[in-house]
Short mmCIF file of the C-alpha atoms (twelve columns), coordinates in Angstrom:
data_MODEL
# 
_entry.id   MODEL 
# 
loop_
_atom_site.group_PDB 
_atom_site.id 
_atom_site.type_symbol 
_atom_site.label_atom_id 
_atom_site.label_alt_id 
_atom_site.label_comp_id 
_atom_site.label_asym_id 
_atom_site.label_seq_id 
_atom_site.Cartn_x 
_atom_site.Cartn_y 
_atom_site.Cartn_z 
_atom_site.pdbx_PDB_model_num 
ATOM 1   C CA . UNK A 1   -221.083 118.339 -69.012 1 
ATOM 2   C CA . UNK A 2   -217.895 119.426 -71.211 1 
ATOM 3   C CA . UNK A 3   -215.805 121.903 -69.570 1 
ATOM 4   C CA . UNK A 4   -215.970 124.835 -71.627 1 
ATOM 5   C CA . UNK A 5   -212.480 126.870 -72.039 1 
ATOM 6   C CA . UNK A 6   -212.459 130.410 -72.464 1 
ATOM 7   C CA . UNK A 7   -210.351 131.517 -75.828 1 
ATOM 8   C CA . UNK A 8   -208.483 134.594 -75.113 1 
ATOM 9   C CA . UNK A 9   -208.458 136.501 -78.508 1 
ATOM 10  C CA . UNK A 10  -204.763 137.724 -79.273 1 
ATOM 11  C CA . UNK A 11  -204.946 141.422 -80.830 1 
ATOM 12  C CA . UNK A 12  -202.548 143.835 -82.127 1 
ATOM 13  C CA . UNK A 13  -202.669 147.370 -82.255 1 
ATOM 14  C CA . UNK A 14  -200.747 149.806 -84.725 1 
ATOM 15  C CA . UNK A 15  -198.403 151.739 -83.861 1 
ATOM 16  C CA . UNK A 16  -200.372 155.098 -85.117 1 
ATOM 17  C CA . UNK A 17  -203.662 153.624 -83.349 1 
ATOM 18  C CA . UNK A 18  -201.601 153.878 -79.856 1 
ATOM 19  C CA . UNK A 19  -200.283 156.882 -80.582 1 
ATOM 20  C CA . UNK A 20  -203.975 158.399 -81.467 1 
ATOM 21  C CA . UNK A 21  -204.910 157.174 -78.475 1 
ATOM 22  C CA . UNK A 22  -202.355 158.556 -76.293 1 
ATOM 23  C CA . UNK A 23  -202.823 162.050 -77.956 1 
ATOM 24  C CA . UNK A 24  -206.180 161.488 -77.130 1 
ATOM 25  C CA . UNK A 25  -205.727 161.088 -73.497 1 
ATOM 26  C CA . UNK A 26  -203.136 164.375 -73.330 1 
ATOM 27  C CA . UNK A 27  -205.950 166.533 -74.833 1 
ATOM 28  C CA . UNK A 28  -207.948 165.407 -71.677 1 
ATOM 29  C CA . UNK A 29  -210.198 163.834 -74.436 1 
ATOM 30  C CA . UNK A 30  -210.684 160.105 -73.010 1 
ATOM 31  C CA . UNK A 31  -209.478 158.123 -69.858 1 
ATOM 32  C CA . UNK A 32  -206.701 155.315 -69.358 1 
ATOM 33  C CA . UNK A 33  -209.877 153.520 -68.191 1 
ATOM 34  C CA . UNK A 34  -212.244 154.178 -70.738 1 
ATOM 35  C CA . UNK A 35  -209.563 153.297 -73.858 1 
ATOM 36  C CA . UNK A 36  -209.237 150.174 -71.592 1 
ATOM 37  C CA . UNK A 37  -212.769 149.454 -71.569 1 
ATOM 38  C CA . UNK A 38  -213.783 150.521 -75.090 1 
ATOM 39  C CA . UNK A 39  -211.051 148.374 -76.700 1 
ATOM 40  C CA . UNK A 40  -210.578 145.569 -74.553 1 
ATOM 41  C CA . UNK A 41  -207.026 146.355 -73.235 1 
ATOM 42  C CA . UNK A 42  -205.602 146.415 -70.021 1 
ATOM 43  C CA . UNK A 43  -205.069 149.555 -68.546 1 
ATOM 44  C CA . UNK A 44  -201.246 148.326 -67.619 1 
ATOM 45  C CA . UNK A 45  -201.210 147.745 -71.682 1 
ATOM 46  C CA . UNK A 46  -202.659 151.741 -72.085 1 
ATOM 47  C CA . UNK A 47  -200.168 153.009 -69.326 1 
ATOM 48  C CA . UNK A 48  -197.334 151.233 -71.185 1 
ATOM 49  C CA . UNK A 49  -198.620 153.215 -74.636 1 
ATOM 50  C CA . UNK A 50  -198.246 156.469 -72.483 1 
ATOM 51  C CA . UNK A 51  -194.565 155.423 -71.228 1 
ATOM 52  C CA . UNK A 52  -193.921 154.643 -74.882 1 
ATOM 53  C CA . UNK A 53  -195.382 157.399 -76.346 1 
ATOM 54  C CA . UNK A 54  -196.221 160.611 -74.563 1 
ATOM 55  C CA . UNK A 55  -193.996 163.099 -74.774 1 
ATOM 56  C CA . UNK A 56  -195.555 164.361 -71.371 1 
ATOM 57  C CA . UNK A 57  -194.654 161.391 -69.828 1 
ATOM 58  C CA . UNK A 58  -191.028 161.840 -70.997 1 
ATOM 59  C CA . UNK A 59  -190.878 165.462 -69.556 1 
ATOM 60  C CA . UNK A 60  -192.700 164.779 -66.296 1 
ATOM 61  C CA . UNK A 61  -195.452 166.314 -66.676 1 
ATOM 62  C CA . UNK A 62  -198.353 165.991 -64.618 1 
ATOM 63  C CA . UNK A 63  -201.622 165.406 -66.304 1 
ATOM 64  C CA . UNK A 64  -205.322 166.202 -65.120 1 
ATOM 65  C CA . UNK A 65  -207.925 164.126 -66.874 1 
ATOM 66  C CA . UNK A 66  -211.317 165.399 -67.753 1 
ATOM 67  C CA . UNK A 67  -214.335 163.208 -67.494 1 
ATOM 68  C CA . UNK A 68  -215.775 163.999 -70.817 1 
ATOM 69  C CA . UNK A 69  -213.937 162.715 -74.279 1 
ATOM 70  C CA . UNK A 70  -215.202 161.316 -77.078 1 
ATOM 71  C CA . UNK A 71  -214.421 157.358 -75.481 1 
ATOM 72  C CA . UNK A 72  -217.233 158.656 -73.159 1 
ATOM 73  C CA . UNK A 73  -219.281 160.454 -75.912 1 
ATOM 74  C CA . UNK A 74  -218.971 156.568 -77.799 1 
ATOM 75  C CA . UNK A 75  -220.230 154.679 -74.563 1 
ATOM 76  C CA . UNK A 76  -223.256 157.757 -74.150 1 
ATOM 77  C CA . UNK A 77  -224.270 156.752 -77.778 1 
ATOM 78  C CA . UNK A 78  -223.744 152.984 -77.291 1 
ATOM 79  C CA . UNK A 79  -226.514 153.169 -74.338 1 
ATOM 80  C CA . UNK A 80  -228.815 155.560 -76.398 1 
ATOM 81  C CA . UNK A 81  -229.110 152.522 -79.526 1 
ATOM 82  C CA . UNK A 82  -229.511 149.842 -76.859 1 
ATOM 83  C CA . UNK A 83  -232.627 152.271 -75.438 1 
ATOM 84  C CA . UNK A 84  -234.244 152.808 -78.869 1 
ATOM 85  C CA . UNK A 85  -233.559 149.251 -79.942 1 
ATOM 86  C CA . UNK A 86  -235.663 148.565 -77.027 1 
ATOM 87  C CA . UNK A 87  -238.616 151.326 -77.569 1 
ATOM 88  C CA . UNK A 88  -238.315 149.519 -80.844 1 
ATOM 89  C CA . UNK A 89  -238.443 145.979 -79.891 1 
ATOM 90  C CA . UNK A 90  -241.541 146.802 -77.999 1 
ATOM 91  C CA . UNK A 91  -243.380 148.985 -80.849 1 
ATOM 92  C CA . UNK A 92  -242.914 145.588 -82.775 1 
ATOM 93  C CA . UNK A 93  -244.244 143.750 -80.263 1 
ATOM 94  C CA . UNK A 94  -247.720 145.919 -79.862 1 
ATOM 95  C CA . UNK A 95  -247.842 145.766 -84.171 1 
ATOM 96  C CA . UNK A 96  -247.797 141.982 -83.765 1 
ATOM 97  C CA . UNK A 97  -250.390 141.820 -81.060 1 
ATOM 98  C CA . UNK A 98  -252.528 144.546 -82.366 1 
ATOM 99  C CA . UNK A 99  -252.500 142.063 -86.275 1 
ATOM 100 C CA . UNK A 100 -253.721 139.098 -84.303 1 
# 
């Protein structure tokens, strides 16, 4: 049995692309959390964005972060394909049965 080693994908991010994102999370529109999920960061490597970039975060302002955003919009319409890929899957099974 070979041992199997996991390869850890090295990505980098623009500088405009954090700063979208950090915008993003000012106008309550997405999370630390979901950013971190959606684009396979670390949500030490989002809060360091915000240090870096937020002009909030330079003034000391303190933020309160809506649940909805469009991160949360893309993860509602992720699910929704994986349902009618299903409903699909299934309608092709039924044609195939239904020919033989």
């Amino acid at each position: 049995m070979e041992n199997q080693k996991q390869v850890q994908v090295v990505r980098h991010f623009s500088e405009s692309f954090k700063q979208e994102k950090v915008r993003e999370i000012e106008r309550n529109l997405t999370t630390v959390m979901q950013v971190s999920k959606v684009y396979g960061v670390t949500r030490a490597a989002v809060y360091k964005w915000l240090y870096k970039y937020s002009a909030h975060r330079k003034k000391q302002i303190r933020q309160i972060i809506e649940p909805m955003s469009d991160t949360h919009k893309i993860q509602e319409m992720e699910q929704k394909i994986k349902e009618l890929e299903r409903l699909v899957g299934q309608k092709q099974i039924l044609l195939e049965f239904r020919e033989k």
